[in-house]
Short mmCIF file of C-alpha atoms and ligand atoms in Angstrom, two decimals:
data_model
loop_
_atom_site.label_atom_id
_atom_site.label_comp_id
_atom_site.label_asym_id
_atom_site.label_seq_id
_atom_site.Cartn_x
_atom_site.Cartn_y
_atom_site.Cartn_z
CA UNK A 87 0.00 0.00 0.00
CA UNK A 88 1.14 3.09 -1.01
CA UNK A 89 1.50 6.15 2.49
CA UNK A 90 -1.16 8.38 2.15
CA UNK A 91 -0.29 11.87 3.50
CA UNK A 92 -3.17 13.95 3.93
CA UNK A 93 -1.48 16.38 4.94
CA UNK A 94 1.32 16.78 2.79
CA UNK A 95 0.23 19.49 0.63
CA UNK A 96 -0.16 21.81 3.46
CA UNK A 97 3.35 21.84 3.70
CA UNK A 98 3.83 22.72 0.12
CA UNK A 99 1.21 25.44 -0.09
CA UNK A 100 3.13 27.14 2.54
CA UNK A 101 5.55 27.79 0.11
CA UNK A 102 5.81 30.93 -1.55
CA UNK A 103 4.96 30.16 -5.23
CA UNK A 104 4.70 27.31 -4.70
CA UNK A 105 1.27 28.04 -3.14
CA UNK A 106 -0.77 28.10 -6.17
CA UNK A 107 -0.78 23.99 -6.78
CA UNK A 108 -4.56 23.44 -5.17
CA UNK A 109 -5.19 25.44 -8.65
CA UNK A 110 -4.26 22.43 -10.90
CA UNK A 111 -6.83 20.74 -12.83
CA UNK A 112 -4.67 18.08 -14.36
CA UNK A 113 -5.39 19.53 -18.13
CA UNK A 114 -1.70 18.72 -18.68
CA UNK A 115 -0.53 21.43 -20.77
CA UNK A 116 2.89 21.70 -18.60
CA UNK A 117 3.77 18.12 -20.12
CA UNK A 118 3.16 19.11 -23.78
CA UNK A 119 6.25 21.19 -23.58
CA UNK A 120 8.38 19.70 -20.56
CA UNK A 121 11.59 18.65 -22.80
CA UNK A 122 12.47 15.83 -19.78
CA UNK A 123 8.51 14.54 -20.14
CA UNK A 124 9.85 14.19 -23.84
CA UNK A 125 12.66 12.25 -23.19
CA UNK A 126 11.62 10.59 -19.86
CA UNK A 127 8.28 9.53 -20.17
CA UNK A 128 8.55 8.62 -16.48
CA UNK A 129 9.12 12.62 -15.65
CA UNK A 130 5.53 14.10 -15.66
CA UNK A 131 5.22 17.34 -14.25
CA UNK A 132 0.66 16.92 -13.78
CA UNK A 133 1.53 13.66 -12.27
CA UNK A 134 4.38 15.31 -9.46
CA UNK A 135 1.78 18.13 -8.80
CA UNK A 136 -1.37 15.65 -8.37
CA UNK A 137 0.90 13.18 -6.06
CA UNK A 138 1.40 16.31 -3.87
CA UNK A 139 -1.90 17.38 -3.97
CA UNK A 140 -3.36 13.74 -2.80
CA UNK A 141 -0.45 13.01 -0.59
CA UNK A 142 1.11 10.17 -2.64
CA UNK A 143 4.55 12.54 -2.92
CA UNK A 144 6.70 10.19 -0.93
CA UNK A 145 8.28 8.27 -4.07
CA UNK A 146 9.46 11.59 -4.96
CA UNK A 147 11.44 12.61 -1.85
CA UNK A 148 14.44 10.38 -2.75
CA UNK A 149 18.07 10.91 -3.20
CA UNK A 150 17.32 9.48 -7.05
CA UNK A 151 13.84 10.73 -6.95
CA UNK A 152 12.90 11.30 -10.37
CA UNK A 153 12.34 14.98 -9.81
CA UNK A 154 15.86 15.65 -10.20
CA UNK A 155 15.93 14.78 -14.02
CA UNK A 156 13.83 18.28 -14.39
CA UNK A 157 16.36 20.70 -16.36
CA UNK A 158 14.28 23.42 -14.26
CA UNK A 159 13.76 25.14 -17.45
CA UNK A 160 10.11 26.96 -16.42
CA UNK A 161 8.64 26.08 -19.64
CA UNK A 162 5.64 24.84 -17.17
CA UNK A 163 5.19 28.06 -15.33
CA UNK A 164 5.41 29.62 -18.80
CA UNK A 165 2.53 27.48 -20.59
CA UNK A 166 0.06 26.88 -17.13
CA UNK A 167 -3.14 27.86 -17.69
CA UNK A 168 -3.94 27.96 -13.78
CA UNK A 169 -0.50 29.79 -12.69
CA UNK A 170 0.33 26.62 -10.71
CA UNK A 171 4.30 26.89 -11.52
CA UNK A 172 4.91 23.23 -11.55
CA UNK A 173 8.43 24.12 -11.10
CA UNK A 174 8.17 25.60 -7.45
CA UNK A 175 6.72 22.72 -6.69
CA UNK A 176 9.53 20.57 -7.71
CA UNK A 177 12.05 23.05 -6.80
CA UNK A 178 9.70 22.79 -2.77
CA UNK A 179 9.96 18.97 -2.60
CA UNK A 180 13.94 19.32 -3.51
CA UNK A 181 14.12 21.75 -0.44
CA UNK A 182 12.41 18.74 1.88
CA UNK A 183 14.65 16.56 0.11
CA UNK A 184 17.52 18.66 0.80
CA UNK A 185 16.03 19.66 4.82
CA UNK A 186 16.17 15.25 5.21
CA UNK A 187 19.97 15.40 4.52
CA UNK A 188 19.15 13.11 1.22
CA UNK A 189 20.39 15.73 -1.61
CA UNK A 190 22.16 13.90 -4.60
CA UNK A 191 26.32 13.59 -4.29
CA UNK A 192 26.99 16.34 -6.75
CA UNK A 193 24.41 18.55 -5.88
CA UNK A 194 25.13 18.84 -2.21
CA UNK A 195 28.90 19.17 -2.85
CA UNK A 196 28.08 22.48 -5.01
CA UNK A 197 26.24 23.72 -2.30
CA UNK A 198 29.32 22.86 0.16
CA UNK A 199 31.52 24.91 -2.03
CA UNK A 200 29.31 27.79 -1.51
CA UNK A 201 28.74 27.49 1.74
CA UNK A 202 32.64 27.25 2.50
CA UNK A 203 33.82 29.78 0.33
CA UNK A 204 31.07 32.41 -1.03
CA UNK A 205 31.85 31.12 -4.57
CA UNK A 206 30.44 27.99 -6.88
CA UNK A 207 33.98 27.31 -8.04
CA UNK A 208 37.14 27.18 -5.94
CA UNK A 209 39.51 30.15 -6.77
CA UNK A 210 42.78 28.93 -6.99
CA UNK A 211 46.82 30.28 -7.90
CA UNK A 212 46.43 28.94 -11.61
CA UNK A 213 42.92 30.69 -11.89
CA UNK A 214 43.94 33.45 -10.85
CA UNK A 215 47.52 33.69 -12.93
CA UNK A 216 44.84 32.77 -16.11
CA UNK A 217 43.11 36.31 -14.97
CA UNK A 218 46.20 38.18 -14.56
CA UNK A 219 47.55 37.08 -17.80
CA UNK A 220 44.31 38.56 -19.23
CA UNK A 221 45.17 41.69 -17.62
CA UNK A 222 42.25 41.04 -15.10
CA UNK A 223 42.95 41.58 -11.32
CA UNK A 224 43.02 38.71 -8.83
CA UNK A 225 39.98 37.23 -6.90
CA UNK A 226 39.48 38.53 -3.42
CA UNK A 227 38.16 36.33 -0.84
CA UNK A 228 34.56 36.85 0.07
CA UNK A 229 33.48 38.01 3.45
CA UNK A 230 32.54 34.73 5.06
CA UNK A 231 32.10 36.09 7.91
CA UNK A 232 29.18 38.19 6.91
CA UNK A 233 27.53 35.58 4.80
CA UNK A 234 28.18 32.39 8.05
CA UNK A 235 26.30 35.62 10.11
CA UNK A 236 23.10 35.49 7.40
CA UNK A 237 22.57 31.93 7.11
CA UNK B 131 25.08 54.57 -17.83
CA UNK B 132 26.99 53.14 -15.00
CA UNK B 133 26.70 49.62 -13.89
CA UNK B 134 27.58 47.67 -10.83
CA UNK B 135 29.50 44.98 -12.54
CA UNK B 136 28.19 41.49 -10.88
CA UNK B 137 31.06 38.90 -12.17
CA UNK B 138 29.42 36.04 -10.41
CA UNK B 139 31.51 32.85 -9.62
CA UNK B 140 31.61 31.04 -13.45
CA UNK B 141 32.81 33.57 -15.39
CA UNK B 142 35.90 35.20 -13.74
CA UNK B 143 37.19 31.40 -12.98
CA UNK B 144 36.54 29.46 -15.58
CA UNK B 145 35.81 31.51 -18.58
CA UNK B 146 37.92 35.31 -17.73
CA UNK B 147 38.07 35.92 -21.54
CA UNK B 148 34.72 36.83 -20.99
CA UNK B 149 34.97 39.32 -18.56
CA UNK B 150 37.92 41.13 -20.68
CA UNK B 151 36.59 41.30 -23.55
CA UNK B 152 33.51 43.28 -21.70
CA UNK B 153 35.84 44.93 -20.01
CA UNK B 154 36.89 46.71 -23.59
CA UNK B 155 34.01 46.56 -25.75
CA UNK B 156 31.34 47.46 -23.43
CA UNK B 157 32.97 50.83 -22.62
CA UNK B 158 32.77 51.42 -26.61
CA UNK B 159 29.16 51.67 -26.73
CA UNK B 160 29.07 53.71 -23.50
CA UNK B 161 28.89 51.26 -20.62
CA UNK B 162 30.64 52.00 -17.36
CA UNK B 163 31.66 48.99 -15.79
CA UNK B 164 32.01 50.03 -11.67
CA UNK B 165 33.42 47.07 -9.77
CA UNK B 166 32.38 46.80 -6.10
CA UNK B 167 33.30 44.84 -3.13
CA UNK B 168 31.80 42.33 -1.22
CA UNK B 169 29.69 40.30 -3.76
CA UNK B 170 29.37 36.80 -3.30
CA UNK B 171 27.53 33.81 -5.77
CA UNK B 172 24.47 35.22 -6.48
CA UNK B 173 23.53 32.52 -5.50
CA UNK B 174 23.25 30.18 -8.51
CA UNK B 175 19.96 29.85 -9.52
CA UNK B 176 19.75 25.31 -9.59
CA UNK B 177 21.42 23.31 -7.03
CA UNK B 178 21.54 26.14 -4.26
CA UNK B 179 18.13 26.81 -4.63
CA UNK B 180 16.95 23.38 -4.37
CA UNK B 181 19.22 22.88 -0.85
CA UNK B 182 17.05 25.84 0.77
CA UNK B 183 15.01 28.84 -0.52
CA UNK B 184 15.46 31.02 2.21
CA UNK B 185 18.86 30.83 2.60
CA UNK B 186 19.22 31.48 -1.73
CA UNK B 187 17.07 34.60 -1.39
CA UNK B 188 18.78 36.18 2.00
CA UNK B 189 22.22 35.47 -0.08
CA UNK B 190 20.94 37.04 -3.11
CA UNK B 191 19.66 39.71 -0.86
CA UNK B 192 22.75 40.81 0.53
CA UNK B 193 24.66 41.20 -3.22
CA UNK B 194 21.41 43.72 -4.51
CA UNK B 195 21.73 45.55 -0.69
CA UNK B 196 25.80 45.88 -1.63
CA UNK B 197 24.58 47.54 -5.02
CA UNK B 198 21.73 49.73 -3.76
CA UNK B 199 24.81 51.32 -1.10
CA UNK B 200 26.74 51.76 -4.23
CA UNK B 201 23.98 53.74 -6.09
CA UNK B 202 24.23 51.59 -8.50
CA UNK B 203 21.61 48.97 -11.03
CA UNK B 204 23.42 45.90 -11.52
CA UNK B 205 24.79 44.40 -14.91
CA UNK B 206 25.70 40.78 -14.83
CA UNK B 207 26.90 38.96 -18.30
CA UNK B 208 25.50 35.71 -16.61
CA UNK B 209 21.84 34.51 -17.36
CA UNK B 210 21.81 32.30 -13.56
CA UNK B 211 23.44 35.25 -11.81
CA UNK B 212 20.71 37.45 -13.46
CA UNK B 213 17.66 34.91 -12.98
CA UNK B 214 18.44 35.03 -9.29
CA UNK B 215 19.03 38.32 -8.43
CA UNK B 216 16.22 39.45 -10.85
CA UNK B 217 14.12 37.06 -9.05
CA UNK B 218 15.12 37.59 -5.51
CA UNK B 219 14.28 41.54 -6.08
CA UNK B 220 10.80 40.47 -7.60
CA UNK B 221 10.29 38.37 -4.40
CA UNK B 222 11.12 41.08 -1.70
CA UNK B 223 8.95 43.39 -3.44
CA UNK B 224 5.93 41.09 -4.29
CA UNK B 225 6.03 39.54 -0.26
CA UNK B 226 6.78 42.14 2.62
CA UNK B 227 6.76 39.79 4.97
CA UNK B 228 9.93 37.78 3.11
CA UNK B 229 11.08 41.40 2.80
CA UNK B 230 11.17 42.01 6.51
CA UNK B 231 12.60 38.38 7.65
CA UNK B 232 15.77 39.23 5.08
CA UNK B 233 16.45 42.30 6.13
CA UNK B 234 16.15 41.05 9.94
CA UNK B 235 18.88 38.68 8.72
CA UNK B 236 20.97 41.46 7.20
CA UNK B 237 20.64 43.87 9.77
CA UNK B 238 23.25 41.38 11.84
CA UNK B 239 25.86 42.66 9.51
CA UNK B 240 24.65 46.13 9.27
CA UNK B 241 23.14 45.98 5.98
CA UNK B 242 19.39 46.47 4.29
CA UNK B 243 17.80 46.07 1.31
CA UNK B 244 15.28 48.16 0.29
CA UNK B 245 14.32 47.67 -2.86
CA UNK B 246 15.84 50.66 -5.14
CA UNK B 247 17.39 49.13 -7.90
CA UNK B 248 17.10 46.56 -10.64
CA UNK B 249 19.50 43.85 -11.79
CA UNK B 250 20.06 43.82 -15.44
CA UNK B 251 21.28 41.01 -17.97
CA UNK B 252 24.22 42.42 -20.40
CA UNK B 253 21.56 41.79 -23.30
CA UNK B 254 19.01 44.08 -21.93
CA UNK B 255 21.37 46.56 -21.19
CA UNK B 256 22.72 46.31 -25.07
CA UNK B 257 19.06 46.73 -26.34
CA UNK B 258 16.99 49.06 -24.34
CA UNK B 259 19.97 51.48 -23.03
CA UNK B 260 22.51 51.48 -25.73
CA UNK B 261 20.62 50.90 -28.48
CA UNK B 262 21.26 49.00 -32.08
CA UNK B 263 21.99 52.36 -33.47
CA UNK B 264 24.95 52.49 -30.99
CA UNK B 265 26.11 49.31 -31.35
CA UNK B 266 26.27 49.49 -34.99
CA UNK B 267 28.61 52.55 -34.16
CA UNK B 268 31.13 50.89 -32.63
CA UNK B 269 31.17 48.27 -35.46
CA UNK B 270 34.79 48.77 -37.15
CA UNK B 271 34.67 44.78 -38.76
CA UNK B 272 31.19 43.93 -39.54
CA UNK B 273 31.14 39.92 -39.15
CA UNK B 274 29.76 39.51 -42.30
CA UNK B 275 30.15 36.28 -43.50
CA UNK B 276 29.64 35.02 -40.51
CA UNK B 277 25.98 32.56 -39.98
CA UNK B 278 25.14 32.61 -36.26
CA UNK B 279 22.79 30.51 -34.45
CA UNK B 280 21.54 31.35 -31.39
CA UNK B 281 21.02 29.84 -28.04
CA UNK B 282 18.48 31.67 -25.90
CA UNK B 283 18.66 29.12 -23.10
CA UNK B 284 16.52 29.64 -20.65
CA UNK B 285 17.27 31.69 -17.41
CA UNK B 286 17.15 34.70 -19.34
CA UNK B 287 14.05 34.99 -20.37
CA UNK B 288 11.61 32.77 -18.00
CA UNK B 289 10.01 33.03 -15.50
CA UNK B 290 8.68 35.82 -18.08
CA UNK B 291 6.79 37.18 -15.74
CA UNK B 292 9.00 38.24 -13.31
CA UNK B 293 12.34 38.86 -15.66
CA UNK B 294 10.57 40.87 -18.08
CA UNK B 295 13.13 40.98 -20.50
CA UNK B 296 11.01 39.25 -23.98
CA UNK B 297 8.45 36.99 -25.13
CA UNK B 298 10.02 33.43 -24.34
CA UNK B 299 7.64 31.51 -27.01
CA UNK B 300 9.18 33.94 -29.54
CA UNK B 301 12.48 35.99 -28.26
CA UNK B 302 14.09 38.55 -30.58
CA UNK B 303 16.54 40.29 -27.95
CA UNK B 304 19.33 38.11 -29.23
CA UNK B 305 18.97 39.25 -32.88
CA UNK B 306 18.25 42.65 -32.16
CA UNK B 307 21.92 42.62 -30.62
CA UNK B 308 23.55 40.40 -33.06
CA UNK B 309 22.35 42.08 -36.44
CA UNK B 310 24.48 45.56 -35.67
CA UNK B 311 27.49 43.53 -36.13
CA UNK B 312 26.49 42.29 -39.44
CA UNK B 313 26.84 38.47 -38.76
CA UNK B 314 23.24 36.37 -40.22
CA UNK B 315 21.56 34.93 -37.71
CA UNK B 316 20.47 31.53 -38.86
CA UNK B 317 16.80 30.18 -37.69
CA UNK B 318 17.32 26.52 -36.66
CA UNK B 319 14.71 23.90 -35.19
CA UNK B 320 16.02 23.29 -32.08
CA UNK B 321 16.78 27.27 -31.79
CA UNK B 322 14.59 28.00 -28.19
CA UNK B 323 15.52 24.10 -26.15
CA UNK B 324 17.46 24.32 -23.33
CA UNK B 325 21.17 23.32 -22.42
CA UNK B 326 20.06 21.33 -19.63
CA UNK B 327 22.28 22.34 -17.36
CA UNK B 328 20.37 21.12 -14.70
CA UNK B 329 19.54 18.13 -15.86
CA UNK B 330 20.99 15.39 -13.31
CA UNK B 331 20.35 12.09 -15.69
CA UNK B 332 23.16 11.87 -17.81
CA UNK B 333 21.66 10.06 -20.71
CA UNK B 334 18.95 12.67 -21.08
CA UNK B 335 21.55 15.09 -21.16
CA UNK B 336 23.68 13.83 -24.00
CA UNK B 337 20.03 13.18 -25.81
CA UNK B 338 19.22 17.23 -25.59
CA UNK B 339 22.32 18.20 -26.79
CA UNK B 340 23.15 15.86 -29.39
CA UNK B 341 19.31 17.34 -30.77
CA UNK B 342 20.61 20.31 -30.59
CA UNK B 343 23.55 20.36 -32.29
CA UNK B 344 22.30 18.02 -34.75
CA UNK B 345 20.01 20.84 -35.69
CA UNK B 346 22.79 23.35 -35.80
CA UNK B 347 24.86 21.49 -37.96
CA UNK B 348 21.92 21.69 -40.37
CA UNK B 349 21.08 24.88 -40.31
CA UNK B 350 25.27 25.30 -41.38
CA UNK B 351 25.88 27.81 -38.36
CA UNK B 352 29.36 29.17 -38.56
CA UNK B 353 29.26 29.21 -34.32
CA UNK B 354 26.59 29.16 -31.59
CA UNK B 355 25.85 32.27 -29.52
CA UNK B 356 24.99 32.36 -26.41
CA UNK B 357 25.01 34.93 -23.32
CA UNK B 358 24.99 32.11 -19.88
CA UNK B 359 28.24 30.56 -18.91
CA UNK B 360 26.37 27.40 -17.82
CA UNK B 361 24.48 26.96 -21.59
CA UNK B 362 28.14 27.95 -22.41
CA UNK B 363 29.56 24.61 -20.49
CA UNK B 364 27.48 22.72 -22.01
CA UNK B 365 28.44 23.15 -25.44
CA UNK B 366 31.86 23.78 -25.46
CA UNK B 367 33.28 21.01 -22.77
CA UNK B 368 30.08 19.38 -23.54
CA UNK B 369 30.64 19.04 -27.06
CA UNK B 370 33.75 17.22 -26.72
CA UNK B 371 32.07 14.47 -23.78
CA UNK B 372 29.37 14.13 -26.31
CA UNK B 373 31.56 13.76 -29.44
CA UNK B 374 33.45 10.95 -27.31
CA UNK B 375 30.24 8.75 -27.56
CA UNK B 376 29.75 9.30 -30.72
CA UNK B 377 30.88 7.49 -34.45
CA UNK B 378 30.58 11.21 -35.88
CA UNK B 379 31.85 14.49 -34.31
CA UNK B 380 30.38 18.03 -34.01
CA UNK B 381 32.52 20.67 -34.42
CA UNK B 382 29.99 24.23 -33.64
CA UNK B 383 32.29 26.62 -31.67
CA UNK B 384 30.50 28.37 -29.03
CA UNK B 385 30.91 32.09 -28.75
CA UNK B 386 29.80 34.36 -26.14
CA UNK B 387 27.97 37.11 -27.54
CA UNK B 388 30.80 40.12 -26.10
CA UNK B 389 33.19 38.22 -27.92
CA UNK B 390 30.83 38.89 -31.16
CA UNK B 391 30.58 42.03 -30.40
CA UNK B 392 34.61 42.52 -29.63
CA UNK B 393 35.48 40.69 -33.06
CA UNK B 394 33.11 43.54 -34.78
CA UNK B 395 34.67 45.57 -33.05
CA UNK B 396 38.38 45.16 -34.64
CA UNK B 397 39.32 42.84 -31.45
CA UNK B 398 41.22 39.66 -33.26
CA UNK B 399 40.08 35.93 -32.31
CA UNK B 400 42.85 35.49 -29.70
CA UNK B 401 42.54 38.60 -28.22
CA UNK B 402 38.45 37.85 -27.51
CA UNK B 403 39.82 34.67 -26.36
CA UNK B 404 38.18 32.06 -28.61
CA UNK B 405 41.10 30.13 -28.87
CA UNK B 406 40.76 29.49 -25.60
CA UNK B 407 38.06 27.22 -26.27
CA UNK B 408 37.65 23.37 -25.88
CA UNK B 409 35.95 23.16 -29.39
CA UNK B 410 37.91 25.36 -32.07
CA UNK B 411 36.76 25.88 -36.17
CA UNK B 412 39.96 26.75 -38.15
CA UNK B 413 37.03 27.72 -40.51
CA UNK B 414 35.73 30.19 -38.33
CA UNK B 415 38.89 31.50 -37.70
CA UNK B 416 39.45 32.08 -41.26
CA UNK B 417 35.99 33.98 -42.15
CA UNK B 418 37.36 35.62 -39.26
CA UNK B 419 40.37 37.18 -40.52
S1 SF4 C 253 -0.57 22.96 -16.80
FE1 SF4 C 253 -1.08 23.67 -14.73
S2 SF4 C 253 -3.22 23.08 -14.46
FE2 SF4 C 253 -2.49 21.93 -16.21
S3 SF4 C 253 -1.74 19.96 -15.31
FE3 SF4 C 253 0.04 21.32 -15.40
S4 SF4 C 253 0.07 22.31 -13.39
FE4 SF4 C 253 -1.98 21.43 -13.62
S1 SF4 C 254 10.97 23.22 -15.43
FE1 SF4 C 254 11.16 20.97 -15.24
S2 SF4 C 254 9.07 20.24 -15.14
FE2 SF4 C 254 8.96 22.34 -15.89
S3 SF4 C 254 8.94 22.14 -18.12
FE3 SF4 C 254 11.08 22.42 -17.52
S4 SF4 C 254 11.91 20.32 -17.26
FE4 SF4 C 254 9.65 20.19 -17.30
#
């Protein structure tokens, strides 16, 4: 039997933007154009929004849930006839994803990188000799201390 | 028109030529370039936004309150660094109550944001402040032989509603910037999919692009150009990882646009940095010179 959550979508429509999803009607028009529906026919942006909305959403909080093969491309906000923005919702569950500790290898390590240094990439001596040889000036370090004081 | 110049994180470290060759063409067509300290990742619009929401938006909330002390509208050549902080603006204006929980966050290191200025992609900038008139100007080497095909992608232009910035189900913005240096842009099928980036199943990934350059290759595009460092990735590095698969092999160089736009304007290949690049047309090179 699959867990029914009654109350999952409570937690989504908490969400900024993503607080529109009790709008859906299922007409489907965010598939149509979804280029990982095209290549994935398991990826269906109608069916991730009606899962929430009945509280079937727990195959989709995995660390290989299938929400991650979205190239978050908006075409669904874009071509929603309700203003549901199937993407906030998918971009939501990825936040309770990431809030269980269960975000993919590569994804998490990005996030590290900012978290550590204020930058996606690592600055290093060879980066910056490429910028100098450019005539560009060197990278500073950002203020960590400012952003560990924010978070 | 002065700008706060945003470099993000993707740019200055992995792709500099970028940022030089704004550094000298912009100016030509009247862009001040201010740089200011303190900016951080914007932060990117994908993976950290996915690990927490509030924590991307008080992040992206501090870099626009830097700015706004500065006086200053941002310009950013990146479409993520734009998408976010355009985004993150629309946000604190659109929910007071996010408004107020940032700024009680930034007020522990003495900063606010309150909501004064705008962050603006480079192509925006190039169309609706300078002008095509004024880029044409500063055209010394009109790229004429050259047949472009562009790559939107997509943080530029959606969500529309918030960014503003053109119709995503039929841009122009692109061509409106690229005709003043006298390359053709090409139409191609495949000309509004996305780079997918963001995209974490590998096979899908080589599936979109291989489309996509499939279609470029018939449409007999001289280079793609692009204005997102990420859509850049994808094509150049990508190009190669996907050629390894492969019995045949793509060869599309990618150019940024401000390389484009250096090249018309007298800059030589090397000096915008396109040798730089992982995929390289000795055909280009030669319409080129
Ligand atoms: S387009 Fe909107 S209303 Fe239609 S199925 Fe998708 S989310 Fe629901
Ligand atoms: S954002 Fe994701 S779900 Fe929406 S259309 Fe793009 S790939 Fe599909």
């Amino acid at each position: 039997m699959p867990k029914i959550d009654l109350d999952f979508k409570k937690k989504l429509t908490r969400v900024e933007y993503a607080d529109f999803l009790t709008y859906c009607y299922q007409c489907g028009a965010c598939v149509g154009d979804c280029p990982s529906a095209k290549l994935s026919p398991a990826f269906n942006p109608r069916e991730i929004v009606l899962r929430v909305l009945l509280g079937l959403a727990e195959p989709l909080l995995k660390k290989d849930s299938i929400i991650w093969q979205c190239t978050t491309c908006y075409t669904c906000q874009e071509v929603c006839p309700q203003g549901v923005r199937p993407i906030e919702v998918i971009t939501a569950l990825k936040n309770i994803i990431s809030a269980q500790g269960m975000l993919p290898d590569s994804i998490s390590a990005s996030v590290g990188i900012i978290k550590d240094t204020g930058r996606v990439v690592l600055v290093s001596d060879v980066i910056n000799k490429r910028r100098t040889e450019q005539g560009l000036t060197e990278l500073k370090p950002v203020p960590m201390d400012e952003l560990k004081k924010i978070l | 028109m002065k700008y706060a110049f945003f470099l993000g994180c993707v740019i200055p470290t992995k792709y500099p030529q970028f940022e030089a060759v704004a550094r000298k063409s912009l100016p030509k067509v009247g862009v001040e370039l201010v740089d200011v300290e303190g900016f951080s990742c914007c932060p990117e619009p994908w993976n950290f936004k996915s690990y927490n929401i509030m924590a991307w938006l008080t992040i992206a909330a501090r870099n626009l309150a830097i700015a706004e002390e500065a006086g200053l509208d941002i310009l950013t050549l990146c479409s993520g660094c734009f998408a976010t902080l355009a985004e993150a603006h629309h946000i604190l204006e659109d929910k007071p109550e996010l408004k107020d929980e940032v700024n009680k966050r930034l007020s522990k290191i003495g900063k606010k944001y309150n909501g004064t200025i705008s962050a603006k992609h480079v192509v925006q900038v190039l169309r609706d402040d300078v002008g095509a008139e004024q880029i044409k100007k500063s055209v010394t080497h009109p790229l004429e032989k050259i047949r472009v095909g562009v790559h939107y992608g997509c943080h530029v232009l959606k969500p529309s509603e918030t960014l503003r910035v053109d119709d995503p189900a039929d841009p122009r913005i692109l061509e409106t910037i690229i005709k003043p240096l006298g390359a053709e842009v090409i139409p191609y099928a495949e000309r509004l999919s996305c780079c997918t980036g963001a995209c974490q199943d590998e096979e899908m990934v080589f599936k979109f692009r291989y489309n996509k350059l499939q279609s470029l290759e018939e449409a007999q595009v001289d280079c793609i150009t692009l204005v997102c460092p990420a859509c850049f990735e994808a094509f150049d590095l990508g190009q190669v990882m996907l050629n390894r698969k492969l019995e045949k092999k793509f060869n599309i160089p990618t150019l940024y646009y401000v390389q484009l736009l250096g090249l018309a304007q007298g800059l030589k290949g090397e000096e915008v940095g396109i040798t730089r690049h992982k995929v390289r047309s000795p055909a280009l090179l030669e319409k080129l010179n």
